[in-house]
């Protein structure tokens, strides 16, 4: 194979093209679709279930529910740092995905138990599995394209659509099962949310198992590491070390967890810098640019991830969802973001390509993401100060549009971030770099839980507490977005032509 068909020193097979992209992209698309169905299928129900099941339905349970939800999300993404290392150094990418899928399915089924201990054990099991699955399948998308292939960004955007199609239908189906098939609107049977999500994860496992031959060797274990004993060792460590560790971290104070996550971020960051220095000054500069972007990524997700916590309580208590005799189901708000992503993703993917040389730089795309996120909080500020009716409710359309505006920001940032990481990472530690990307999201997610807990306060969310919290969110997001625009030329220089 000629040098033209070589990326990062490794040959890329000749793939059949489907709709202008390598055929395995669509297999990875569907595997991620079912995994995201499982992940987002439980998102709408978690904080409501925790308050109802473990706090007797009292509003004082909102703060600990938000913090547990934030900790779970944080650890789901923090686990990616270990998964990246396991895939890079021990068992290869394909086996990491398969083992991770098994752990995630088992954890989702455990959530159906009504006891708090087993519930948290289920969360810990999902965290272990997600660490082995999530960063690896994203990294494999990048390995389908040559470095410099202009289709890479649009390929990641298509992959991101798979995430969002799964996320769109998940709350509708799981909500229907919980409220209409096995329960009622007043007494939803949440265990069916978790069971149906577990079935979705099994489908993801099966899809990848039968479709992995399309990869033509990409992601197989390195020479000399093909033995199944390594897979058994990873599974044993997950059971004996990973699950107990993450269970413990789910039970500690959210601020203490934040300190641990911050310290944990430093370790892979230093490893990436060292590897960058070894590869030369260009690789070193790219690592520095990537790490600066990661810091702004933390701020984005801190406020974006109110969707599963404070926005859920906002929708339940302060948003007018009544349309005559019909009430808009609370869980459907979780699908709005996905509908917006599915609708807008092809448009924005086309737009980035169409803009050509005037395409905004990666730092400025991130800046736009932060600013759009901030504009969503501006709308909430106005609604909570100017549009509250006599019943203490704000109009339905305001929260609906918050999700849409945030979706525009997400499309400016998240799929571009995945692609950026595969472009800027040192070649030998691409999985670790993707794990570091997800760790930055983890830090933001734990901060999201802490922030949501403060919005609710000790006695539950009010119009006043929501207005004060979301006002802070607006200024933090817009201020950081403007700052990123100002320093974008410096970051772009460090990227050495990567766009």
Short mmCIF file of C-alpha atoms in Angstrom, two decimals:
data_model
loop_
_atom_site.label_atom_id
_atom_site.label_comp_id
_atom_site.label_asym_id
_atom_site.label_seq_id
_atom_site.Cartn_x
_atom_site.Cartn_y
_atom_site.Cartn_z
CA UNK A 1 0.00 0.00 0.00
CA UNK A 2 1.35 3.40 -0.97
CA UNK A 3 2.07 6.21 1.43
CA UNK A 4 -1.04 7.97 0.17
CA UNK A 5 -3.10 5.23 1.74
CA UNK A 6 -1.35 5.41 5.06
CA UNK A 7 -2.50 7.40 8.08
CA UNK A 8 -0.55 7.80 11.26
CA UNK A 9 1.85 5.12 10.05
CA UNK A 10 -0.87 2.44 9.82
CA UNK A 11 -2.40 1.29 6.52
CA UNK A 12 -6.12 1.93 5.98
CA UNK A 13 -7.88 -0.86 4.07
CA UNK A 14 -9.73 -0.15 0.85
CA UNK A 15 -13.35 0.16 2.03
CA UNK A 16 -16.43 0.04 -0.10
CA UNK A 17 -18.00 3.50 -0.08
CA UNK A 18 -21.64 3.92 0.95
CA UNK A 19 -23.20 7.36 0.47
CA UNK A 20 -19.74 8.86 0.10
CA UNK A 21 -18.26 7.34 3.28
CA UNK A 22 -16.52 4.05 4.24
CA UNK A 23 -19.04 1.24 4.75
CA UNK A 24 -17.99 0.47 8.37
CA UNK A 25 -19.11 3.99 9.38
CA UNK A 26 -22.70 2.86 9.03
CA UNK A 27 -22.12 -0.27 11.14
CA UNK A 28 -20.56 1.87 13.86
CA UNK A 29 -23.48 4.29 13.41
CA UNK A 30 -26.02 1.55 14.28
CA UNK A 31 -23.98 0.13 17.16
CA UNK A 32 -23.80 3.61 18.66
CA UNK A 33 -27.49 4.15 17.92
CA UNK A 34 -28.53 1.27 20.20
CA UNK A 35 -25.98 2.17 22.87
CA UNK A 36 -27.30 5.73 22.96
CA UNK A 37 -30.88 4.40 23.05
CA UNK A 38 -29.90 2.63 26.25
CA UNK A 39 -28.07 5.64 27.69
CA UNK A 40 -30.73 8.25 26.94
CA UNK A 41 -33.61 5.91 27.64
CA UNK A 42 -32.96 6.24 31.37
CA UNK A 43 -31.96 9.92 31.36
CA UNK A 44 -35.39 11.46 31.84
CA UNK A 45 -36.34 9.09 34.65
CA UNK A 46 -33.26 9.03 36.86
CA UNK A 47 -33.67 12.13 39.04
CA UNK A 48 -37.44 11.64 39.27
CA UNK A 49 -36.95 8.00 40.28
CA UNK A 50 -34.29 8.86 42.88
CA UNK A 51 -36.55 11.49 44.47
CA UNK A 52 -39.60 9.20 44.43
CA UNK A 53 -37.91 5.95 45.46
CA UNK A 54 -35.17 7.01 47.86
CA UNK A 55 -36.49 10.35 49.22
CA UNK A 56 -40.18 9.59 49.54
CA UNK A 57 -41.07 12.09 46.80
CA UNK A 58 -40.05 15.09 48.94
CA UNK A 59 -38.65 18.13 47.09
CA UNK A 60 -35.66 18.14 49.43
CA UNK A 61 -34.48 15.10 47.46
CA UNK A 62 -33.89 17.18 44.33
CA UNK A 63 -30.44 18.36 45.41
CA UNK A 64 -29.01 14.90 46.24
CA UNK A 65 -30.72 13.45 43.15
CA UNK A 66 -29.06 16.06 40.92
CA UNK A 67 -25.68 15.46 42.55
CA UNK A 68 -25.95 11.68 42.15
CA UNK A 69 -27.01 12.10 38.54
CA UNK A 70 -24.10 14.49 37.92
CA UNK A 71 -21.66 12.10 39.60
CA UNK A 72 -22.95 9.21 37.51
CA UNK A 73 -22.58 11.19 34.28
CA UNK A 74 -19.14 12.38 35.34
CA UNK A 75 -17.91 8.89 36.11
CA UNK A 76 -19.43 7.49 32.92
CA UNK A 77 -17.13 9.81 30.99
CA UNK A 78 -14.19 9.58 33.42
CA UNK A 79 -14.15 5.83 32.94
CA UNK A 80 -13.26 6.54 29.34
CA UNK A 81 -9.71 7.42 30.35
CA UNK A 82 -9.15 3.85 31.57
CA UNK A 83 -10.96 2.38 28.59
CA UNK A 84 -8.72 4.26 26.20
CA UNK A 85 -5.62 2.87 27.87
CA UNK A 86 -7.02 -0.69 27.99
CA UNK A 87 -7.86 -0.58 24.29
CA UNK A 88 -4.51 0.95 23.29
CA UNK A 89 -2.30 -1.29 25.39
CA UNK A 90 -4.13 -4.52 26.30
CA UNK A 91 -6.99 -5.95 24.25
CA UNK A 92 -7.53 -3.81 21.16
CA UNK A 93 -10.47 -1.65 20.18
CA UNK A 94 -12.90 -4.30 18.95
CA UNK A 95 -12.69 -6.44 22.08
CA UNK A 96 -12.92 -3.38 24.30
CA UNK A 97 -16.26 -2.48 22.69
CA UNK A 98 -17.62 -6.01 23.13
CA UNK A 99 -16.60 -6.33 26.79
CA UNK A 100 -17.93 -2.86 27.52
CA UNK A 101 -21.29 -3.65 25.97
CA UNK A 102 -21.69 -6.72 28.19
CA UNK A 103 -20.97 -4.71 31.36
CA UNK A 104 -23.36 -1.93 30.33
CA UNK A 105 -26.23 -4.28 29.61
CA UNK A 106 -25.77 -6.02 32.98
CA UNK A 107 -25.71 -2.68 34.80
CA UNK A 108 -28.89 -1.44 33.15
CA UNK A 109 -30.77 -4.57 34.20
CA UNK A 110 -29.49 -4.12 37.78
CA UNK A 111 -31.11 -0.66 37.92
CA UNK A 112 -34.51 -2.34 37.84
CA UNK A 113 -33.99 -3.44 41.47
CA UNK A 114 -35.81 -1.04 43.87
CA UNK A 115 -33.02 -1.00 46.49
CA UNK A 116 -30.58 1.92 46.63
CA UNK A 117 -27.51 -0.29 47.07
CA UNK A 118 -28.26 -2.41 43.98
CA UNK A 119 -29.25 0.73 42.05
CA UNK A 120 -25.84 2.29 42.71
CA UNK A 121 -24.10 -1.01 41.91
CA UNK A 122 -25.94 -0.94 38.59
CA UNK A 123 -24.70 2.59 37.94
CA UNK A 124 -21.15 1.52 38.79
CA UNK A 125 -21.40 -1.43 36.37
CA UNK A 126 -22.64 0.86 33.57
CA UNK A 127 -19.71 3.19 34.26
CA UNK A 128 -17.19 0.36 33.85
CA UNK A 129 -18.79 -0.77 30.60
CA UNK A 130 -19.12 2.70 29.16
CA UNK A 131 -15.43 3.38 29.79
CA UNK A 132 -14.55 0.39 27.63
CA UNK A 133 -17.11 1.23 24.92
CA UNK A 134 -17.72 4.92 24.40
CA UNK A 135 -14.29 6.45 23.68
CA UNK A 136 -13.25 3.48 21.60
CA UNK A 137 -16.11 3.44 19.12
CA UNK A 138 -15.60 7.18 18.55
CA UNK A 139 -11.87 6.68 17.98
CA UNK A 140 -12.58 3.93 15.44
CA UNK A 141 -14.61 6.37 13.34
CA UNK A 142 -11.48 8.52 13.01
CA UNK A 143 -9.44 5.47 11.96
CA UNK A 144 -11.63 5.01 8.87
CA UNK A 145 -10.26 8.20 7.28
CA UNK A 146 -6.84 9.38 6.18
CA UNK A 147 -5.42 12.38 8.00
CA UNK A 148 -6.33 15.38 5.88
CA UNK A 149 -9.46 13.72 4.43
CA UNK A 150 -12.01 16.53 4.12
CA UNK A 151 -14.83 14.05 4.80
CA UNK A 152 -13.69 13.44 8.36
CA UNK A 153 -15.75 16.22 9.99
CA UNK A 154 -18.88 15.27 8.06
CA UNK A 155 -18.26 11.61 8.93
CA UNK A 156 -18.22 12.45 12.61
CA UNK A 157 -21.36 14.54 12.18
CA UNK A 158 -23.12 11.57 10.53
CA UNK A 159 -21.95 9.37 13.39
CA UNK A 160 -23.28 12.00 15.79
CA UNK A 161 -26.66 11.70 14.10
CA UNK A 162 -26.69 8.01 15.03
CA UNK A 163 -26.27 9.07 18.63
CA UNK A 164 -29.16 11.45 18.37
CA UNK A 165 -31.59 9.19 16.54
CA UNK A 166 -31.19 6.70 19.37
CA UNK A 167 -31.54 9.49 21.91
CA UNK A 168 -34.67 10.82 20.17
CA UNK A 169 -36.75 7.66 20.29
CA UNK A 170 -35.46 6.39 23.66
CA UNK A 171 -37.44 8.66 26.05
CA UNK A 172 -40.60 8.28 23.96
CA UNK A 173 -40.47 4.47 24.08
CA UNK A 174 -39.29 4.12 27.68
CA UNK A 175 -41.79 6.75 28.84
CA UNK A 176 -44.61 4.96 27.02
CA UNK A 177 -43.68 1.65 28.63
CA UNK A 178 -43.41 3.19 32.12
CA UNK A 179 -46.58 5.31 31.94
CA UNK A 180 -48.93 3.56 29.51
CA UNK A 181 -48.08 -0.14 29.29
CA UNK A 182 -46.92 -1.09 32.80
CA UNK A 183 -47.87 1.99 34.84
CA UNK A 184 -49.81 5.26 34.71
CA UNK A 185 -48.98 8.96 34.45
CA UNK A 186 -49.43 9.27 38.21
CA UNK A 187 -47.61 6.02 39.02
CA UNK A 188 -44.94 5.31 36.36
CA UNK A 189 -43.21 1.95 36.67
CA UNK A 190 -39.65 3.09 36.26
CA UNK A 191 -38.18 -0.40 36.32
CA UNK A 192 -39.40 -0.89 32.75
CA UNK A 193 -37.39 2.15 31.72
CA UNK A 194 -34.25 0.36 32.88
CA UNK A 195 -35.23 -3.05 31.47
CA UNK A 196 -35.98 -1.67 27.99
CA UNK A 197 -32.68 0.26 28.04
CA UNK A 198 -30.89 -3.00 28.89
CA UNK A 199 -32.49 -4.69 25.89
CA UNK A 200 -31.28 -1.81 23.70
CA UNK A 201 -27.74 -2.36 24.93
CA UNK A 202 -27.95 -6.06 24.07
CA UNK A 203 -28.95 -5.07 20.54
CA UNK A 204 -25.87 -2.82 20.31
CA UNK A 205 -23.67 -5.75 21.36
CA UNK A 206 -25.21 -8.08 18.79
CA UNK A 207 -24.97 -5.49 16.01
CA UNK A 208 -21.26 -4.91 16.55
CA UNK A 209 -20.51 -8.62 17.01
CA UNK A 210 -21.87 -9.50 13.56
CA UNK A 211 -20.74 -6.29 11.83
CA UNK A 212 -17.11 -6.06 13.00
CA UNK A 213 -15.81 -8.08 10.04
CA UNK A 214 -16.44 -4.97 7.90
CA UNK A 215 -13.56 -3.24 9.71
CA UNK A 216 -11.03 -5.47 7.92
CA UNK A 217 -8.69 -5.71 10.89
CA UNK A 218 -8.95 -2.14 12.22
CA UNK A 219 -9.14 -2.32 16.00
CA UNK A 220 -7.84 -5.89 16.38
CA UNK A 221 -5.31 -6.58 19.18
CA UNK A 222 -1.68 -5.81 18.42
CA UNK A 223 0.62 -8.65 17.42
CA UNK A 224 1.44 -10.77 20.46
CA UNK A 225 -1.65 -9.58 22.37
CA UNK A 226 -4.28 -11.76 20.68
CA UNK A 227 -4.79 -14.17 23.61
CA UNK A 228 -8.20 -14.27 25.30
CA UNK A 229 -6.49 -14.31 28.69
CA UNK A 230 -6.07 -10.54 28.45
CA UNK A 231 -9.82 -10.18 27.89
CA UNK A 232 -10.51 -12.30 30.95
CA UNK A 233 -8.09 -10.21 33.00
CA UNK A 234 -9.81 -6.97 31.94
CA UNK A 235 -13.24 -8.42 32.80
CA UNK A 236 -11.96 -9.61 36.20
CA UNK A 237 -10.45 -6.21 36.98
CA UNK A 238 -13.72 -4.56 36.02
CA UNK A 239 -15.64 -6.80 38.43
CA UNK A 240 -13.17 -6.81 41.31
CA UNK A 241 -11.78 -3.27 41.09
CA UNK A 242 -13.81 -1.10 38.73
CA UNK A 243 -17.31 -1.69 40.11
CA UNK A 244 -16.34 -1.31 43.81
CA UNK A 245 -14.27 1.80 43.03
CA UNK A 246 -17.02 3.56 41.09
CA UNK A 247 -19.63 2.52 43.65
CA UNK A 248 -17.52 4.24 46.31
CA UNK A 249 -17.13 7.36 44.19
CA UNK A 250 -20.90 7.52 43.70
CA UNK A 251 -21.37 7.69 47.46
CA UNK A 252 -18.90 10.47 48.35
CA UNK A 253 -19.54 14.21 48.50
CA UNK A 254 -19.87 15.83 45.06
CA UNK A 255 -17.19 18.43 45.86
CA UNK A 256 -14.76 15.70 46.90
CA UNK A 257 -15.47 13.89 43.65
CA UNK A 258 -14.75 17.11 41.77
CA UNK A 259 -11.30 17.33 43.36
CA UNK A 260 -10.57 13.74 42.36
CA UNK A 261 -11.68 14.35 38.77
CA UNK A 262 -9.52 17.45 38.47
CA UNK A 263 -6.51 15.55 39.75
CA UNK A 264 -7.29 12.65 37.42
CA UNK A 265 -7.30 14.98 34.42
CA UNK A 266 -3.72 16.03 35.11
CA UNK A 267 -2.36 12.48 34.74
CA UNK A 268 -3.36 11.79 31.10
CA UNK A 269 -2.66 15.43 30.22
CA UNK A 270 0.96 15.01 31.35
CA UNK A 271 1.22 11.68 29.47
CA UNK A 272 -0.02 13.34 26.29
CA UNK A 273 2.42 16.24 26.69
CA UNK A 274 5.35 13.85 27.22
CA UNK A 275 4.40 11.85 24.12
CA UNK A 276 3.99 15.08 22.15
CA UNK A 277 7.47 16.23 23.18
CA UNK A 278 8.88 12.89 22.09
CA UNK A 279 7.28 13.23 18.64
CA UNK A 280 8.61 16.77 18.12
CA UNK A 281 7.63 20.40 18.58
CA UNK A 282 4.67 20.21 16.16
CA UNK A 283 3.08 17.31 18.04
CA UNK A 284 3.81 19.10 21.33
CA UNK A 285 2.07 22.28 20.18
CA UNK A 286 -0.94 20.30 19.00
CA UNK A 287 -1.28 18.70 22.42
CA UNK A 288 -1.19 22.10 24.12
CA UNK A 289 -3.87 23.42 21.75
CA UNK A 290 -6.03 20.36 22.43
CA UNK A 291 -5.76 20.74 26.21
CA UNK A 292 -6.74 24.44 26.10
CA UNK A 293 -9.87 23.51 24.13
CA UNK A 294 -10.64 20.82 26.72
CA UNK A 295 -10.83 23.51 29.44
CA UNK A 296 -13.54 25.39 27.54
CA UNK A 297 -15.27 22.08 26.90
CA UNK A 298 -15.72 21.69 30.67
CA UNK A 299 -17.70 24.94 30.85
CA UNK A 300 -19.94 23.98 27.95
CA UNK A 301 -21.02 20.68 29.50
CA UNK A 302 -21.42 22.09 33.01
CA UNK A 303 -24.42 24.05 31.76
CA UNK A 304 -25.55 21.92 28.84
CA UNK A 305 -26.10 18.91 31.10
CA UNK A 306 -28.86 20.61 33.08
CA UNK A 307 -31.12 18.70 30.70
CA UNK A 308 -31.27 15.59 32.88
CA UNK A 309 -31.36 17.36 36.24
CA UNK A 310 -32.47 20.96 36.84
CA UNK A 311 -34.31 21.26 33.50
CA UNK A 312 -36.27 18.13 34.42
CA UNK A 313 -37.40 19.69 37.70
CA UNK A 314 -38.07 22.96 35.84
CA UNK A 315 -40.30 21.13 33.35
CA UNK A 316 -42.07 19.26 36.14
CA UNK A 317 -42.77 22.24 38.42
CA UNK A 318 -42.46 25.57 36.58
CA UNK A 319 -43.21 24.97 32.86
CA UNK A 320 -46.84 25.06 31.66
CA UNK A 321 -47.17 21.81 29.72
CA UNK A 322 -50.97 21.74 29.43
CA UNK A 323 -52.66 21.99 26.02
CA UNK A 324 -56.35 21.74 26.81
CA UNK A 325 -57.06 18.20 27.97
CA UNK A 326 -53.59 16.95 26.90
CA UNK A 327 -50.35 17.41 28.80
CA UNK A 328 -47.03 17.35 26.98
CA UNK A 329 -45.14 14.38 28.53
CA UNK A 330 -42.20 15.56 30.58
CA UNK A 331 -39.89 12.93 29.10
CA UNK A 332 -40.47 14.23 25.56
CA UNK A 333 -38.37 17.29 26.34
CA UNK A 334 -35.40 14.91 26.24
CA UNK A 335 -36.17 14.23 22.57
CA UNK A 336 -36.25 17.89 21.51
CA UNK A 337 -32.47 18.17 21.49
CA UNK A 338 -32.17 15.06 19.35
CA UNK A 339 -34.84 16.19 16.85
CA UNK A 340 -33.00 19.48 16.49
CA UNK A 341 -29.65 17.71 16.01
CA UNK A 342 -31.08 15.34 13.38
CA UNK A 343 -32.68 18.26 11.53
CA UNK A 344 -29.74 20.62 11.71
CA UNK A 345 -26.74 18.24 11.54
CA UNK A 346 -26.87 17.67 7.75
CA UNK A 347 -27.30 21.40 7.19
CA UNK A 348 -24.30 22.29 9.35
CA UNK A 349 -22.16 19.47 7.94
CA UNK A 350 -22.90 20.81 4.43
CA UNK A 351 -22.27 24.37 5.61
CA UNK A 352 -18.80 23.58 7.02
CA UNK A 353 -17.79 22.01 3.69
CA UNK A 354 -19.45 24.73 1.59
CA UNK A 355 -17.66 27.53 3.46
CA UNK A 356 -14.31 26.16 2.32
CA UNK A 357 -11.48 28.53 3.15
CA UNK A 358 -13.70 30.81 5.25
CA UNK A 359 -14.77 27.91 7.45
CA UNK A 360 -14.36 29.07 11.09
CA UNK A 361 -11.36 27.63 12.90
CA UNK A 362 -11.88 24.91 15.48
CA UNK A 363 -11.45 27.34 18.43
CA UNK A 364 -14.04 29.71 16.96
CA UNK A 365 -16.48 26.86 16.41
CA UNK A 366 -16.08 26.08 20.09
CA UNK A 367 -16.62 29.75 20.92
CA UNK A 368 -19.86 29.70 18.93
CA UNK A 369 -20.94 26.60 20.86
CA UNK A 370 -20.45 28.37 24.18
CA UNK A 371 -22.26 31.51 23.03
CA UNK A 372 -25.29 29.64 21.72
CA UNK A 373 -25.47 27.70 24.99
CA UNK A 374 -25.39 31.06 26.78
CA UNK A 375 -28.24 32.42 24.62
CA UNK A 376 -30.41 29.51 25.78
CA UNK A 377 -29.85 30.59 29.37
CA UNK A 378 -30.66 34.18 28.38
CA UNK A 379 -34.07 32.99 27.22
CA UNK A 380 -34.65 31.32 30.59
CA UNK A 381 -33.56 34.50 32.39
CA UNK A 382 -36.18 36.50 30.48
CA UNK A 383 -38.90 33.87 30.93
CA UNK A 384 -38.35 33.54 34.67
CA UNK A 385 -38.32 37.29 35.20
CA UNK A 386 -40.93 38.50 32.67
CA UNK A 387 -43.21 35.61 31.65
CA UNK A 388 -44.29 33.89 34.89
CA UNK A 389 -48.10 33.57 35.02
CA UNK A 390 -50.40 33.68 38.04
CA UNK A 391 -49.90 29.95 38.59
CA UNK A 392 -46.11 30.40 38.79
CA UNK A 393 -45.51 28.83 35.38
CA UNK A 394 -43.50 29.92 32.33
CA UNK A 395 -44.66 29.24 28.74
CA UNK A 396 -44.02 25.83 27.26
CA UNK A 397 -42.25 27.22 24.19
CA UNK A 398 -39.46 28.78 26.24
CA UNK A 399 -38.01 25.51 27.53
CA UNK A 400 -38.66 23.89 24.15
CA UNK A 401 -36.57 26.59 22.44
CA UNK A 402 -33.85 26.32 25.10
CA UNK A 403 -33.21 22.76 23.91
CA UNK A 404 -33.20 23.88 20.26
CA UNK A 405 -30.75 26.74 20.86
CA UNK A 406 -28.47 24.51 22.91
CA UNK A 407 -28.54 22.01 20.04
CA UNK A 408 -27.06 24.59 17.67
CA UNK A 409 -24.27 25.16 20.19
CA UNK A 410 -23.75 21.42 20.54
CA UNK A 411 -23.35 20.99 16.80
CA UNK A 412 -20.73 23.74 16.75
CA UNK A 413 -18.76 21.98 19.45
CA UNK A 414 -19.30 18.30 20.15
CA UNK A 415 -18.82 16.52 16.78
CA UNK A 416 -16.04 18.99 15.96
CA UNK A 417 -14.38 18.11 19.27
CA UNK A 418 -14.39 14.39 18.50
CA UNK A 419 -12.81 15.04 15.11
CA UNK A 420 -10.32 17.55 16.58
CA UNK A 421 -9.08 15.04 19.15
CA UNK A 422 -8.31 12.42 16.51
CA UNK A 423 -6.43 15.07 14.49
CA UNK A 424 -4.35 16.62 17.29
CA UNK A 425 -3.58 13.58 19.47
CA UNK A 426 -0.15 11.90 19.40
CA UNK A 427 -0.49 8.90 17.12
CA UNK A 428 0.52 6.33 19.73
CA UNK A 429 -2.00 7.57 22.31
CA UNK A 430 -5.08 8.37 20.24
CA UNK A 431 -7.32 6.25 22.47
CA UNK A 432 -5.94 7.92 25.60
CA UNK A 433 -6.50 11.35 24.04
CA UNK A 434 -10.13 10.47 23.29
CA UNK A 435 -10.41 9.31 26.89
CA UNK A 436 -9.05 12.70 27.98
CA UNK A 437 -11.70 14.42 25.86
CA UNK A 438 -14.39 12.48 27.68
CA UNK A 439 -12.73 13.22 31.03
CA UNK A 440 -13.13 16.94 30.33
CA UNK A 441 -16.83 16.23 29.77
CA UNK A 442 -16.83 14.29 33.05
CA UNK A 443 -15.55 17.29 34.99
CA UNK A 444 -18.25 19.42 33.40
CA UNK A 445 -20.95 16.86 34.18
CA UNK A 446 -20.07 16.67 37.86
CA UNK A 447 -20.08 20.47 38.00
CA UNK A 448 -23.49 20.28 36.29
CA UNK A 449 -24.81 18.15 39.16
CA UNK A 450 -23.38 20.53 41.77
CA UNK A 451 -24.82 23.52 39.91
CA UNK A 452 -28.25 21.87 39.53
CA UNK A 453 -28.26 21.07 43.26
CA UNK A 454 -27.70 24.73 44.05
CA UNK A 455 -30.46 25.78 41.63
CA UNK A 456 -32.87 23.53 43.54
CA UNK A 457 -31.49 24.41 46.97
CA UNK A 458 -32.41 22.50 50.12
CA UNK A 459 -36.17 22.80 49.64
CA UNK A 460 -36.60 22.22 45.92
CA UNK A 461 -36.64 24.44 42.84
CA UNK A 462 -38.49 27.77 42.83
CA UNK A 463 -38.84 30.51 40.21
CA UNK A 464 -36.41 32.66 42.19
CA UNK A 465 -33.75 29.97 42.62
CA UNK A 466 -33.96 28.99 38.94
CA UNK A 467 -33.65 32.61 37.79
CA UNK A 468 -30.60 33.24 39.96
CA UNK A 469 -28.86 30.06 38.80
CA UNK A 470 -29.56 30.45 35.11
CA UNK A 471 -28.45 34.10 35.17
CA UNK A 472 -25.06 32.92 36.37
CA UNK A 473 -25.03 30.34 33.58
CA UNK A 474 -25.64 32.99 30.94
CA UNK A 475 -22.74 35.21 32.01
CA UNK A 476 -20.32 32.30 32.46
CA UNK A 477 -21.03 30.88 29.01
CA UNK A 478 -21.06 34.09 27.01
CA UNK A 479 -17.96 35.40 28.79
CA UNK A 480 -15.98 32.23 28.09
CA UNK A 481 -17.19 32.15 24.46
CA UNK A 482 -16.01 35.70 23.83
CA UNK A 483 -12.65 34.94 25.47
CA UNK A 484 -12.18 31.93 23.22
CA UNK A 485 -12.86 34.07 20.15
CA UNK A 486 -10.17 36.52 21.28
CA UNK A 487 -7.46 33.87 21.80
CA UNK A 488 -8.49 31.74 18.78
CA UNK A 489 -5.60 32.94 16.55
CA UNK A 490 -3.05 31.83 19.14
CA UNK A 491 -4.64 28.39 19.48
CA UNK A 492 -4.84 28.03 15.70
CA UNK A 493 -1.09 28.66 15.41
CA UNK A 494 -0.46 25.85 17.87
CA UNK A 495 -2.52 23.54 15.67
CA UNK A 496 -0.07 23.90 12.76
CA UNK A 497 -2.66 23.92 9.98
CA UNK A 498 -5.13 21.40 11.43
CA UNK A 499 -8.66 22.51 10.54
#
